Structures are given as structure tokens and as C-alpha cells.
Amino acid sequence: MLHAGVPSRVVVTGQAALDAELPGGGWPLGGLVDLLQPEEGEAPLWPLLLPALAVRQRGGVVVLMGVPQPPYLPALAAAGLLPTQVLWAPDECPWMAEQALRCAGVAAVLAWLPHAREAELRRLHLTAAQRGDVLLFAVRPAQAARGASPAPLRLRLELGEAMPQGLPGQGAAPLLVHIVKRRGPPLAAPLRLPVQPPVLRALLAAGAARQGAGAQVLPFPARWAGRPEGARDVDRLAVAA
């Protein structure tokens, strides 16, 4: 879903709490979004970005560039991102990202650019602004927060402490989102967002409710030990980063 906003249109993030804090109510189109995460124990980006990428694929190809691990296509498909609409470029290269932005058939670029210079980032931002209708994310190390960036929106991401056992989402660490730069004041305290897909969260909440009501939880039969492929896809998506 696209919204008209100032200074640019946006695409919703899929996280209502995050949309409420972003100017215009979502990820801005036609500009650079800087995503900063620790080099050790990378934050799980996919649950945060997949809803918007799935929306953007309706208008063109989604380019994944320099991703540390090859994208797991079944999990992306389970989140609504069709493999036929994904182009994976394994190398980190700001120039290649710029060329992708210039292609009219590209709707979104997600690029890991840990060594990009400010001048290169500025070129990417200006190229996206010239297009006006493209979504651009640059993933960089958290230390880059100390330097300048042309991005009008900068987020620092990290994993929080796991939820206590016995609660919905038990054992799952939330994603802490620090908004370090946006139009207006920075966010005083980080947002705590779930990293599990909505379907998995609903299943966990339903299971916790049944346990709270005194329902007996039966073990899986031994013949289910392998678990269906779809269940593995949901798990992979929950921890993908």
C-alpha cells in the first residue's frame, strides 16, 4: 500500500508501531534508508523488510545485493516475495547498486554496503531521488552511525533480551529499532518489534492460551520427527538475517 506524503511517498513496513514513528507512515520511496546493525550477531533484517519488499515486487524486480548468505527462496516465497521477482547479486558494489536503481524495471534495492563511502551513498540517494518510485535500503555496520550519511532516515538495529518462558513468543528475542535520524526529533527509546512472522506469532499465542486454559499438550508422534517442509520454512524465516 502506497501513501502520499511529504517529502516522498512511502510503503508501509508491516509493523504498525514502526509506521507510527516514521515520517509519512512507512519506508520512504525515492531516497536512501540507512540500516545499521552490529557486525557480531547481526540483527534479523528479513522480518522487518519482507512486507515492504513483497509490496514493491508488484511494480518490478527486487534486487538483493551483497547479502552475506544466499537468500532462502522458499522462505521468501512464504512471506509473499516471489522468487521470479528476485535478482540476487552476491558482490558488494555501490556502482552495481546505482545501475540497478537506474533500471525502470527495478522496484527495490536491498544492498549490503559495509565499506561504502559517503560520496557513494550520496550518489545512490540522488539516483533513487531521480527515480522517485524506488525503495532503497543500505545495510551497514553500527559503527557507521558515527559518520555522516545523506540518508534522511537512519535506523540502528539490535536484538533485545528474549521473552520470558510461558509468554506468547517465549524465548524469542525482540528486534530493538533505534531511529537515530528522521524528519523531526530522534526516537527517545527504541521500539521493540517481534522478529517472528505473524503466522508463527499467532500459533504461539494460541498455544499459550490453550495451556493457560488447562489444555493438555500432547507430544508429536515419532513419525512426525522430520516435520513438514512448510514448518521448516517458517522457522528459517523467523531467524533469517
GROMACS .gro file of C-alpha atoms in nm:
model
  241
    1MET     CA    1   0.000   0.000   0.000
    2LEU     CA    2   0.143   0.338  -0.100
    3HIS     CA    3   0.070   0.664   0.072
    4ALA     CA    4   0.125   1.018  -0.048
    5GLY     CA    5   0.346   1.205   0.194
    6VAL     CA    6   0.598   1.482   0.231
    7PRO     CA    7   0.865   1.479   0.109
    8SER     CA    8   0.803   1.145  -0.064
    9ARG     CA    9   0.561   0.858  -0.097
   10VAL     CA   10   0.604   0.568   0.139
   11VAL     CA   11   0.532   0.197   0.158
   12VAL     CA   12   0.406   0.058   0.486
   13THR     CA   13   0.651  -0.153   0.689
   14GLY     CA   14   0.402  -0.414   0.811
   15GLN     CA   15   0.478  -0.307   1.170
   16ALA     CA   16   0.217  -0.060   1.296
   17ALA     CA   17   0.440   0.063   1.580
   18LEU     CA   18   0.719   0.144   1.336
   19ASP     CA   19   0.486   0.307   1.082
   20ALA     CA   20   0.361   0.537   1.359
   21GLU     CA   21   0.716   0.668   1.416
   22LEU     CA   22   0.828   0.706   1.054
   23PRO     CA   23   0.757   1.031   0.867
   24GLY     CA   24   0.468   0.969   0.631
   25GLY     CA   25   0.386   0.637   0.797
   26GLY     CA   26   0.629   0.398   0.628
   27TRP     CA   27   0.953   0.341   0.435
   28PRO     CA   28   1.020   0.640   0.207
   29LEU     CA   29   1.040   0.590  -0.169
   30GLY     CA   30   1.294   0.784  -0.372
   31GLY     CA   31   1.565   0.807  -0.107
   32LEU     CA   32   1.822   0.612   0.092
   33VAL     CA   33   1.729   0.428   0.411
   34ASP     CA   34   2.036   0.352   0.623
   35LEU     CA   35   2.007   0.031   0.829
   36LEU     CA   36   2.285  -0.005   1.086
   37GLN     CA   37   2.345  -0.332   1.268
   38PRO     CA   38   2.620  -0.490   1.480
   39GLU     CA   39   2.881  -0.688   1.289
   40GLU     CA   40   2.875  -0.954   1.559
   41GLY     CA   41   2.538  -1.126   1.590
   42GLU     CA   42   2.365  -0.948   1.304
   43ALA     CA   43   2.009  -0.832   1.367
   44PRO     CA   44   1.735  -1.026   1.184
   45LEU     CA   45   1.651  -0.791   0.899
   46TRP     CA   46   1.426  -1.008   0.689
   47PRO     CA   47   1.112  -0.997   0.909
   48LEU     CA   48   1.145  -0.617   0.918
   49LEU     CA   49   1.188  -0.570   0.543
   50LEU     CA   50   0.999  -0.852   0.373
   51PRO     CA   51   0.648  -0.699   0.398
   52ALA     CA   52   0.757  -0.387   0.209
   53LEU     CA   53   0.964  -0.584  -0.044
   54ALA     CA   54   0.664  -0.808  -0.111
   55VAL     CA   55   0.453  -0.500  -0.184
   56ARG     CA   56   0.716  -0.344  -0.410
   57GLN     CA   57   0.758  -0.659  -0.621
   58ARG     CA   58   0.419  -0.584  -0.775
   59GLY     CA   59   0.585  -0.296  -0.958
   60GLY     CA   60   0.911  -0.463  -1.060
   61VAL     CA   61   1.213  -0.668  -0.961
   62VAL     CA   62   1.359  -0.670  -0.608
   63VAL     CA   63   1.742  -0.667  -0.617
   64LEU     CA   64   1.932  -0.824  -0.325
   65MET     CA   65   2.297  -0.722  -0.340
   66GLY     CA   66   2.590  -0.838  -0.127
   67VAL     CA   67   2.368  -1.045   0.104
   68PRO     CA   68   2.602  -1.234   0.345
   69GLN     CA   69   2.416  -1.562   0.293
   70PRO     CA   70   2.232  -1.675  -0.022
   71PRO     CA   71   1.863  -1.590   0.020
   72TYR     CA   72   1.644  -1.889   0.107
   73LEU     CA   73   1.384  -1.860  -0.166
   74PRO     CA   74   1.113  -2.086  -0.013
   75ALA     CA   75   1.108  -1.866   0.299
   76LEU     CA   76   1.093  -1.552   0.087
   77ALA     CA   77   0.805  -1.702  -0.109
   78ALA     CA   78   0.625  -1.790   0.216
   79ALA     CA   79   0.644  -1.419   0.305
   80GLY     CA   80   0.496  -1.319  -0.030
   81LEU     CA   81   0.816  -1.240  -0.221
   82LEU     CA   82   0.806  -1.442  -0.543
   83PRO     CA   83   1.141  -1.596  -0.647
   84THR     CA   84   1.073  -1.490  -1.007
   85GLN     CA   85   1.078  -1.127  -0.890
   86VAL     CA   86   1.409  -1.154  -0.702
   87LEU     CA   87   1.752  -1.080  -0.850
   88TRP     CA   88   2.045  -1.180  -0.629
   89ALA     CA   89   2.386  -1.022  -0.686
   90PRO     CA   90   2.635  -1.173  -0.437
   91ASP     CA   91   2.900  -0.900  -0.465
   92GLU     CA   92   2.908  -0.578  -0.263
   93CYS     CA   93   2.937  -0.294  -0.513
   94PRO     CA   94   2.790   0.057  -0.483
   95TRP     CA   95   2.829   0.106  -0.858
   96MET     CA   96   2.617  -0.202  -0.931
   97ALA     CA   97   2.354  -0.079  -0.686
   98GLU     CA   98   2.347   0.254  -0.869
   99GLN     CA   99   2.298   0.081  -1.204
  100ALA     CA  100   2.014  -0.126  -1.059
  101LEU     CA  101   1.845   0.192  -0.939
  102ARG     CA  102   1.861   0.332  -1.291
  103CYS     CA  103   1.667   0.035  -1.432
  104ALA     CA  104   1.299   0.116  -1.473
  105GLY     CA  105   1.209  -0.247  -1.406
  106VAL     CA  106   1.364  -0.242  -1.057
  107ALA     CA  107   1.123  -0.160  -0.774
  108ALA     CA  108   1.351  -0.208  -0.471
  109VAL     CA  109   1.720  -0.250  -0.391
  110LEU     CA  110   1.847  -0.402  -0.066
  111ALA     CA  111   2.227  -0.372  -0.061
  112TRP     CA  112   2.485  -0.473   0.200
  113LEU     CA  113   2.743  -0.192   0.174
  114PRO     CA  114   2.971  -0.215   0.480
  115HIS     CA  115   3.258  -0.027   0.312
  116ALA     CA  116   3.067   0.235   0.113
  117ARG     CA  117   3.198   0.591   0.132
  118GLU     CA  118   2.977   0.892   0.194
  119ALA     CA  119   3.017   1.008  -0.166
  120GLU     CA  120   2.899   0.669  -0.293
  121LEU     CA  121   2.600   0.674  -0.061
  122ARG     CA  122   2.514   1.024  -0.181
  123ARG     CA  123   2.515   0.907  -0.542
  124LEU     CA  124   2.280   0.624  -0.451
  125HIS     CA  125   2.049   0.861  -0.265
  126LEU     CA  126   2.040   1.108  -0.555
  127THR     CA  127   1.981   0.831  -0.808
  128ALA     CA  128   1.689   0.699  -0.603
  129ALA     CA  129   1.553   1.053  -0.572
  130GLN     CA  130   1.566   1.095  -0.951
  131ARG     CA  131   1.360   0.777  -0.989
  132GLY     CA  132   1.120   0.878  -0.713
  133ASP     CA  133   0.940   0.543  -0.704
  134VAL     CA  134   1.213   0.303  -0.591
  135LEU     CA  135   1.277   0.163  -0.242
  136LEU     CA  136   1.645   0.167  -0.139
  137PHE     CA  137   1.799   0.011   0.173
  138ALA     CA  138   2.170   0.014   0.257
  139VAL     CA  139   2.280  -0.226   0.532
  140ARG     CA  140   2.594  -0.109   0.711
  141PRO     CA  141   2.776  -0.173   1.042
  142ALA     CA  142   2.657   0.007   1.354
  143GLN     CA  143   2.989   0.194   1.378
  144ALA     CA  144   2.885   0.389   1.069
  145ALA     CA  145   2.636   0.578   1.288
  146ARG     CA  146   2.926   0.799   1.398
  147GLY     CA  147   2.980   0.921   1.042
  148ALA     CA  148   2.773   1.141   0.816
  149SER     CA  149   2.515   0.996   0.580
  150PRO     CA  150   2.292   1.152   0.313
  151ALA     CA  151   2.009   0.918   0.416
  152PRO     CA  152   1.708   1.110   0.553
  153LEU     CA  153   1.617   0.801   0.756
  154ARG     CA  154   1.869   0.603   0.962
  155LEU     CA  155   1.783   0.311   1.190
  156ARG     CA  156   2.015   0.120   1.422
  157LEU     CA  157   1.904  -0.238   1.485
  158GLU     CA  158   1.995  -0.489   1.754
  159LEU     CA  159   1.849  -0.790   1.929
  160GLY     CA  160   1.697  -0.739   2.273
  161GLU     CA  161   1.658  -0.986   2.558
  162ALA     CA  162   1.445  -1.295   2.499
  163MET     CA  163   1.086  -1.303   2.621
  164PRO     CA  164   1.029  -1.494   2.947
  165GLN     CA  165   0.917  -1.853   2.915
  166GLY     CA  166   0.540  -1.902   2.932
  167LEU     CA  167   0.452  -1.589   2.733
  168PRO     CA  168   0.345  -1.569   2.368
  169GLY     CA  169   0.666  -1.561   2.164
  170GLN     CA  170   0.851  -1.725   2.454
  171GLY     CA  171   1.223  -1.747   2.406
  172ALA     CA  172   1.218  -1.508   2.109
  173ALA     CA  173   1.436  -1.201   2.139
  174PRO     CA  174   1.269  -0.884   2.007
  175LEU     CA  175   1.426  -0.658   1.749
  176LEU     CA  176   1.522  -0.322   1.901
  177VAL     CA  177   1.489  -0.040   1.649
  178HIS     CA  178   1.665   0.289   1.730
  179ILE     CA  179   1.560   0.573   1.499
  180VAL     CA  180   1.876   0.782   1.502
  181LYS     CA  181   1.779   1.014   1.216
  182ARG     CA  182   1.443   1.112   1.071
  183ARG     CA  183   1.249   1.424   0.983
  184GLY     CA  184   1.178   1.561   1.329
  185PRO     CA  185   1.329   1.455   1.662
  186PRO     CA  186   1.509   1.121   1.708
  187LEU     CA  187   1.323   0.850   1.893
  188ALA     CA  188   1.392   0.872   2.268
  189ALA     CA  189   1.361   0.497   2.334
  190PRO     CA  190   1.396   0.206   2.091
  191LEU     CA  191   1.095   0.025   1.952
  192ARG     CA  192   1.061  -0.342   2.046
  193LEU     CA  193   0.938  -0.534   1.743
  194PRO     CA  194   0.876  -0.909   1.706
  195VAL     CA  195   1.108  -1.096   1.473
  196GLN     CA  196   0.874  -1.389   1.420
  197PRO     CA  197   0.633  -1.391   1.124
  198PRO     CA  198   0.270  -1.308   1.213
  199VAL     CA  199   0.155  -1.665   1.141
  200LEU     CA  200   0.409  -1.810   1.382
  201ARG     CA  201   0.324  -1.548   1.647
  202ALA     CA  202  -0.045  -1.637   1.618
  203LEU     CA  203   0.031  -2.008   1.659
  204LEU     CA  204   0.245  -1.943   1.967
  205ALA     CA  205  -0.020  -1.717   2.121
  206ALA     CA  206  -0.292  -1.977   2.058
  207GLY     CA  207  -0.076  -2.248   2.212
  208ALA     CA  208  -0.006  -2.036   2.519
  209ALA     CA  209  -0.379  -1.964   2.555
  210ARG     CA  210  -0.464  -2.334   2.542
  211GLN     CA  211  -0.201  -2.412   2.802
  212GLY     CA  212  -0.334  -2.134   3.021
  213ALA     CA  213  -0.683  -2.282   2.994
  214GLY     CA  214  -0.555  -2.616   3.117
  215ALA     CA  215  -0.546  -2.794   2.782
  216GLN     CA  216  -0.323  -3.099   2.765
  217VAL     CA  217  -0.031  -3.066   2.526
  218LEU     CA  218   0.036  -3.399   2.355
  219PRO     CA  219   0.378  -3.489   2.212
  220PHE     CA  220   0.420  -3.523   1.837
  221PRO     CA  221   0.413  -3.884   1.712
  222ALA     CA  222   0.755  -4.024   1.631
  223ARG     CA  223   0.672  -4.040   1.260
  224TRP     CA  224   0.649  -3.658   1.258
  225ALA     CA  225   1.009  -3.618   1.369
  226GLY     CA  226   1.109  -3.488   1.027
  227ARG     CA  227   0.841  -3.214   1.032
  228PRO     CA  228   0.683  -3.087   0.714
  229GLU     CA  229   0.882  -2.864   0.481
  230GLY     CA  230   0.647  -2.572   0.542
  231ALA     CA  231   0.726  -2.573   0.915
  232ARG     CA  232   1.097  -2.553   0.840
  233ASP     CA  233   1.030  -2.260   0.609
  234VAL     CA  234   0.855  -2.069   0.888
  235ASP     CA  235   1.142  -2.139   1.127
  236ARG     CA  236   1.402  -2.028   0.873
  237LEU     CA  237   1.212  -1.707   0.812
  238ALA     CA  238   1.190  -1.640   1.185
  239VAL     CA  239   1.568  -1.648   1.226
  240ALA     CA  240   1.684  -1.528   0.883
  241ALA     CA  241   1.912  -1.226   0.890
   0.00000   0.00000   0.00000
